[in-house]
PDB file of C-alpha atoms in Angstrom:
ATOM      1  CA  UNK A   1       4.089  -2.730  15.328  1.00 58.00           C
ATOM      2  CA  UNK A   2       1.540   0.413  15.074  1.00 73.00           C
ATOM      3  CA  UNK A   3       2.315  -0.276  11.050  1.00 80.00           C
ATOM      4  CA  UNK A   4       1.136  -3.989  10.961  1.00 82.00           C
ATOM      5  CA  UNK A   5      -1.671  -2.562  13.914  1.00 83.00           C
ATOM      6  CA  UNK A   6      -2.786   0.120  11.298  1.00 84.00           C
ATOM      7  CA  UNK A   7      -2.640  -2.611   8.582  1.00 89.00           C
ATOM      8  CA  UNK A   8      -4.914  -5.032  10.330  1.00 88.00           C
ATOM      9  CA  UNK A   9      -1.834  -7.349   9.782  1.00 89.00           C
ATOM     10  CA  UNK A  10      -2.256  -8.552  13.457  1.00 88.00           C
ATOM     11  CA  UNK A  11      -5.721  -9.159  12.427  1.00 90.00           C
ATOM     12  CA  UNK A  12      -7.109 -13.184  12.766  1.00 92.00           C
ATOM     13  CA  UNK A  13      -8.708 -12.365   9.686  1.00 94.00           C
ATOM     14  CA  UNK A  14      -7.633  -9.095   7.741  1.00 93.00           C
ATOM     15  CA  UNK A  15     -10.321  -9.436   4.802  1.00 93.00           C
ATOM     16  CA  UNK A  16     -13.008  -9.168   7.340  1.00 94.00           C
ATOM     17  CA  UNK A  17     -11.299  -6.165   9.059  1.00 93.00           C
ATOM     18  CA  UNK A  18     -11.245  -4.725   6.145  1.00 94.00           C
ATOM     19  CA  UNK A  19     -14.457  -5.582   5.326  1.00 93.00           C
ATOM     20  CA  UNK A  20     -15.839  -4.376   8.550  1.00 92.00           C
ATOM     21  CA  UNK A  21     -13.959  -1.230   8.000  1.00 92.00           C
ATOM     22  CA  UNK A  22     -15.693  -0.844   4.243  1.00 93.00           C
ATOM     23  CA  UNK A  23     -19.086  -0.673   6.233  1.00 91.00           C
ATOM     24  CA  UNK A  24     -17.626   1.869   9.099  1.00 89.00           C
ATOM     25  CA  UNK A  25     -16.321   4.543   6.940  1.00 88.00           C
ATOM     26  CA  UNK A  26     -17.955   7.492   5.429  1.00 85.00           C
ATOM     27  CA  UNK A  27     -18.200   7.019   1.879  1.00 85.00           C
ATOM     28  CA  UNK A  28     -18.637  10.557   1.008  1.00 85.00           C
ATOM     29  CA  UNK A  29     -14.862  11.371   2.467  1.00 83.00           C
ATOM     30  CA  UNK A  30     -12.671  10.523  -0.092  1.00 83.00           C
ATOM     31  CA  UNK A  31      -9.389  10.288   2.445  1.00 84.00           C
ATOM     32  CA  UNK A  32     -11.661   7.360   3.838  1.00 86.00           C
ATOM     33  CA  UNK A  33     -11.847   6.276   0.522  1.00 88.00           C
ATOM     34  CA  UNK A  34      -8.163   6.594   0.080  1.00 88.00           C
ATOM     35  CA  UNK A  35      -7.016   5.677   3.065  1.00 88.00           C
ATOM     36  CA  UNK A  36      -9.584   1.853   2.098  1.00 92.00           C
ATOM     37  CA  UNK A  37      -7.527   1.855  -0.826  1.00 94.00           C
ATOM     38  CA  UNK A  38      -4.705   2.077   0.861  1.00 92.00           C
ATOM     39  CA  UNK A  39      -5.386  -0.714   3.348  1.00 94.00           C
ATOM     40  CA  UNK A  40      -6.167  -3.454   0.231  1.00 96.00           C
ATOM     41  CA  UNK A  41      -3.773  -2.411  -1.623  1.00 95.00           C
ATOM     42  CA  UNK A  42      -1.307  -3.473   0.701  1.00 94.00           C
ATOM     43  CA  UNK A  43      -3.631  -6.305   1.912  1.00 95.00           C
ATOM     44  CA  UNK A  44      -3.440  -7.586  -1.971  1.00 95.00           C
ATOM     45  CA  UNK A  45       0.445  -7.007  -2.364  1.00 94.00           C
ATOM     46  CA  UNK A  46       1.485  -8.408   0.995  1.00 92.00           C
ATOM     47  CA  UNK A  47      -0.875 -11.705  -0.307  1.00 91.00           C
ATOM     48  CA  UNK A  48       0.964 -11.965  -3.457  1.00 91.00           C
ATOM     49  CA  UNK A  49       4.450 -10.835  -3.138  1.00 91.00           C
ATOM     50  CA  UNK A  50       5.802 -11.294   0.906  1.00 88.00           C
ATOM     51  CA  UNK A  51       5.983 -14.967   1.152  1.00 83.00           C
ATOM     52  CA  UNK A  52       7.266 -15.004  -2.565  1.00 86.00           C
ATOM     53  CA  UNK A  53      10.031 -12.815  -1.296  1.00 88.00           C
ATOM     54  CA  UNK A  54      10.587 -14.181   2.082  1.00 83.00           C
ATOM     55  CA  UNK A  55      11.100 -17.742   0.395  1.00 82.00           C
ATOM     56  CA  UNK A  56      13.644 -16.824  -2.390  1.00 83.00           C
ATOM     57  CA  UNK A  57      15.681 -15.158   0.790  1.00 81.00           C
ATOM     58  CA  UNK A  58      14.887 -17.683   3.238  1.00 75.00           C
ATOM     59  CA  UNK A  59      18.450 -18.204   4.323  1.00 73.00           C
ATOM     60  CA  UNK A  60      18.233 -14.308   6.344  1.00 62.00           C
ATOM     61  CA  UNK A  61      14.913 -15.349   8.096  1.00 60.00           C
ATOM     62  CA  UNK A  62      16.565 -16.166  11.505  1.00 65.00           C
ATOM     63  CA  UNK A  63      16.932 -12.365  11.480  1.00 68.00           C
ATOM     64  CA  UNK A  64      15.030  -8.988  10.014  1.00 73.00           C
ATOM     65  CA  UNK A  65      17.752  -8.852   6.808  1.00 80.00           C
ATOM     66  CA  UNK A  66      15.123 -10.231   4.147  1.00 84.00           C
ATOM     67  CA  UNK A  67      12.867  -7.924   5.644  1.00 85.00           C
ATOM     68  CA  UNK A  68      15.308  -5.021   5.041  1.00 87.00           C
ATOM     69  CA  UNK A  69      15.767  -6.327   1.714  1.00 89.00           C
ATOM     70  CA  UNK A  70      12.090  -6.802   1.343  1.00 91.00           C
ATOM     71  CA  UNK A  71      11.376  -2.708   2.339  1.00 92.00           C
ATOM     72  CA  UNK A  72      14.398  -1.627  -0.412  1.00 94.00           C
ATOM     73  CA  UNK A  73      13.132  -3.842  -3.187  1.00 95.00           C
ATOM     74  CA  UNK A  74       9.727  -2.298  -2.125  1.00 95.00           C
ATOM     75  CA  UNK A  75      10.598   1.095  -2.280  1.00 96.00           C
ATOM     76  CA  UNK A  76      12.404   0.882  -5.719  1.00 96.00           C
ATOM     77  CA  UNK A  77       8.795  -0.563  -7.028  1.00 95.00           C
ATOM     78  CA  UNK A  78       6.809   1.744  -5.307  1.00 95.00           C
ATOM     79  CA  UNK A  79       9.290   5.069  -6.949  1.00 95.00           C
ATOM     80  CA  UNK A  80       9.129   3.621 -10.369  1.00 93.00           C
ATOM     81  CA  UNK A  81       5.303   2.959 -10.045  1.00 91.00           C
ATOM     82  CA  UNK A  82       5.496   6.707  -9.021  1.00 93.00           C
ATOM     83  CA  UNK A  83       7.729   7.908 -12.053  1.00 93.00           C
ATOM     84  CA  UNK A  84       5.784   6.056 -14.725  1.00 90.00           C
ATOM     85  CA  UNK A  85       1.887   6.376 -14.124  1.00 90.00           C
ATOM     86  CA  UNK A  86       0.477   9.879 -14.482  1.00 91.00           C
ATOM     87  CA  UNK A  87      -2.194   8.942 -12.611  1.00 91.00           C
ATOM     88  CA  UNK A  88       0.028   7.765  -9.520  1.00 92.00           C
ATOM     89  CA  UNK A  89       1.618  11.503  -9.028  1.00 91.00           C
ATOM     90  CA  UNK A  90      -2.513  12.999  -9.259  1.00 92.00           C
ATOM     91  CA  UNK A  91      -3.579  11.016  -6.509  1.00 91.00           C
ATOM     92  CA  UNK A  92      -0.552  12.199  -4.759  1.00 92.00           C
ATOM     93  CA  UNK A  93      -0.804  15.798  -5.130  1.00 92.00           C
ATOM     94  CA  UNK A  94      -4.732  14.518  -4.310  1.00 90.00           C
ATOM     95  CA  UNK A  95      -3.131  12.938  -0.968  1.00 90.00           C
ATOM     96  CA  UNK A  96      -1.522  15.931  -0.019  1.00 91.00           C
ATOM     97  CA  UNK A  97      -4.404  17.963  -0.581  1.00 89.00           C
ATOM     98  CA  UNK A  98      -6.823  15.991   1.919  1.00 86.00           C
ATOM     99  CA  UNK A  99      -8.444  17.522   4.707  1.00 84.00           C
ATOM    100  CA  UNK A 100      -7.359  15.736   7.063  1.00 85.00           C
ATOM    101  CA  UNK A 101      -9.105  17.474   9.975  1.00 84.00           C
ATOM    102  CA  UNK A 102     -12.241  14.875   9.210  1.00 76.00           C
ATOM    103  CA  UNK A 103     -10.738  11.895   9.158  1.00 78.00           C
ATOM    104  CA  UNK A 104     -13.175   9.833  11.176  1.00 74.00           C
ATOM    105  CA  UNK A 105     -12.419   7.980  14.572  1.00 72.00           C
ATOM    106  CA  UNK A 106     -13.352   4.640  12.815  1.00 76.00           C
ATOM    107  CA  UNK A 107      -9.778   5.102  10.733  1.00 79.00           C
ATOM    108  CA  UNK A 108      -6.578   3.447  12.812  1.00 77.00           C
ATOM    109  CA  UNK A 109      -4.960   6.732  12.638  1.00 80.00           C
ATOM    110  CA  UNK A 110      -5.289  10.734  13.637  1.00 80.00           C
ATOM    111  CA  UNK A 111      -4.988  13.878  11.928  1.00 83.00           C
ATOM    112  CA  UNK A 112      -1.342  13.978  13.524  1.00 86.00           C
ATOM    113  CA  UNK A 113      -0.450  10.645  12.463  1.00 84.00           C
ATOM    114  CA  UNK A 114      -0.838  11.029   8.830  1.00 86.00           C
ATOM    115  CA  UNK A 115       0.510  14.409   7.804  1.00 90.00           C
ATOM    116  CA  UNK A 116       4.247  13.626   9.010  1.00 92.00           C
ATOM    117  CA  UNK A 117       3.905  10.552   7.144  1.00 90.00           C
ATOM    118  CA  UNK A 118       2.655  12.115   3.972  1.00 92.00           C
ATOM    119  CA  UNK A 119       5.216  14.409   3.964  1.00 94.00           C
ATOM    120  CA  UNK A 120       7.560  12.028   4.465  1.00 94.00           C
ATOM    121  CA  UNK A 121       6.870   9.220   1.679  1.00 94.00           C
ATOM    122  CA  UNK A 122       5.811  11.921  -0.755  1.00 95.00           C
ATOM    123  CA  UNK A 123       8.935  13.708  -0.220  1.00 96.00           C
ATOM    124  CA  UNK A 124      11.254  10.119  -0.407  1.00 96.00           C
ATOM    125  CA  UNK A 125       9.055   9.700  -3.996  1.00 96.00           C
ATOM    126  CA  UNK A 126       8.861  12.787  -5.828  1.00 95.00           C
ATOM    127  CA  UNK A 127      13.080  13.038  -5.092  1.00 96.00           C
ATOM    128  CA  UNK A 128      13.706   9.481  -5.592  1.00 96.00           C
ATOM    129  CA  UNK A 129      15.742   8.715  -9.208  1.00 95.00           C
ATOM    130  CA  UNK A 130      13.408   8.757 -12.102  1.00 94.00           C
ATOM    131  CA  UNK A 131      15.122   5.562 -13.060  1.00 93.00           C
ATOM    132  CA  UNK A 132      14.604   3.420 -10.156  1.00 91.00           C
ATOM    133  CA  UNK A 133      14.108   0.001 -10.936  1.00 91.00           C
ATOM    134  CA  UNK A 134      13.599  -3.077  -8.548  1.00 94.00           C
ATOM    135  CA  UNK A 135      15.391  -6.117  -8.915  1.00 93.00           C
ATOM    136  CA  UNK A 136      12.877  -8.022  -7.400  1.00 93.00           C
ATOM    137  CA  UNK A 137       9.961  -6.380  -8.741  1.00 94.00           C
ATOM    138  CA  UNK A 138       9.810  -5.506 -12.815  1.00 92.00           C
ATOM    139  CA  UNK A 139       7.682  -3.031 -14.402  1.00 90.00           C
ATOM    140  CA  UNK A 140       6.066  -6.044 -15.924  1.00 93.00           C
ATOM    141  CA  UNK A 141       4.835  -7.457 -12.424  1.00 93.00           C
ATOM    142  CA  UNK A 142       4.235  -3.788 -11.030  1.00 91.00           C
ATOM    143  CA  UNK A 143       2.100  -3.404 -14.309  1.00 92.00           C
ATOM    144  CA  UNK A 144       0.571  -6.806 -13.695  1.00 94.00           C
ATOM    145  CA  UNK A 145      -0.334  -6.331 -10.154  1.00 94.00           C
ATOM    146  CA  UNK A 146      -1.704  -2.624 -10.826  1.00 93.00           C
ATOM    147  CA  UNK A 147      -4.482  -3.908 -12.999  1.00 94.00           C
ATOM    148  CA  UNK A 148      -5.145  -7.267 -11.265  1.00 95.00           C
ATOM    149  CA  UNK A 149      -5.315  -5.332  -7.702  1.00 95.00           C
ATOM    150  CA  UNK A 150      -8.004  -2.373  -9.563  1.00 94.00           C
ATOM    151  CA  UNK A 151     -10.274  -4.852 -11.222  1.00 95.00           C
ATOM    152  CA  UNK A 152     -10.130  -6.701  -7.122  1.00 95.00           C
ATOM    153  CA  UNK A 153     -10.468  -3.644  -5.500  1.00 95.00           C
ATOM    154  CA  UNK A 154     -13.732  -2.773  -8.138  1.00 94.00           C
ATOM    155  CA  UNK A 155     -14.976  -5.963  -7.418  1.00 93.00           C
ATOM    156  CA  UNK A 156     -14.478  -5.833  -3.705  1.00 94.00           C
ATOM    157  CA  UNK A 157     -15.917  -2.379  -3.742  1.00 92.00           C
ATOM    158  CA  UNK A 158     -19.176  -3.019  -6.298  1.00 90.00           C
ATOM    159  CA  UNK A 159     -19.778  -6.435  -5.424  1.00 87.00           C
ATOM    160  CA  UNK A 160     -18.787  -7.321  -1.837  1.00 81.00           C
ATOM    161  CA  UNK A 161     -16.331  -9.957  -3.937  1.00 77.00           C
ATOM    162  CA  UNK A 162     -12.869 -10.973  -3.650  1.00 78.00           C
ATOM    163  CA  UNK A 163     -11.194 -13.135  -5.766  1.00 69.00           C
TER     164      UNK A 163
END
């Protein structure tokens, strides 16, 4: 619940939160920046690849198994995206870097919030297999979806445009 909360996923509309949130945030902090990021990122993936997912496993949605299945199959992606972009381990060591003592009271979540959680996911990436590989979600459509999502989120960013 705080998750989907943090997410804006309980949001009527979660392009305009996130637009209103674009307008709220300091761009000179680059954890705000990150954490914006963050937010479309996941805005962008959960458009393109949840109801995908949650129709090819339909017959589990009287319950939360797809969703299990859904959080696995994400994970796997999210390691090998780790494991085979340079650039995704620098913006980690980046993340864990932050000073996270100014994150700004616009942002969904505190100073005490965030650090477990960092240490947490970093730690579940940087000792997951080197080899992990998603079923559900290739290199090919992690690839894909990197560059589609960057030239968005420039778009988005420059423009004031999604597409």
């Amino acid at each position: 619940v705080l998750k989907d909360k943090v997410h804006f996923r309980d949001s009527k509309n979660r392009l305009e939160s996130l637009n209103k949130l674009k307008k709220e945030i300091n761009s000179d902090n680059q954890f705000e920046l990150g954490w914006l990021l963050h937010l479309f990122v996941d805005y962008c993936w959960d458009e393109k690849m949840i109801s995908s997912f949650k129709e090819k496993y339909r017959v589990y949605e009287s319950s939360n198994e797809w969703f299990i299945k859904y959080r696995e199959e994400t994970s796997l992606a999210s390691y090998c995206l780790y494991h085979k972009y340079d650039w995704s381990i620098k913006i980690w060591e980046q993340i864990k870097k932050a000073d996270l003592s100014a994150i700004n009271s616009t942002l969904p979540v505190t100073q005490s919030d965030i650090e477990p959680y960092i240490e947490r996911v970093y730690k579940k990436h940087s000792e997951s297999d080197r080899n992990s590989v998603s079923k559900e979600y290739s290199e090919e459509i992690i690839s894909d979806f990197v560059k589609t999502t960057a030239k968005k989120y420039r778009d988005w960013i420059l423009n004031g445009e999604y597409d």
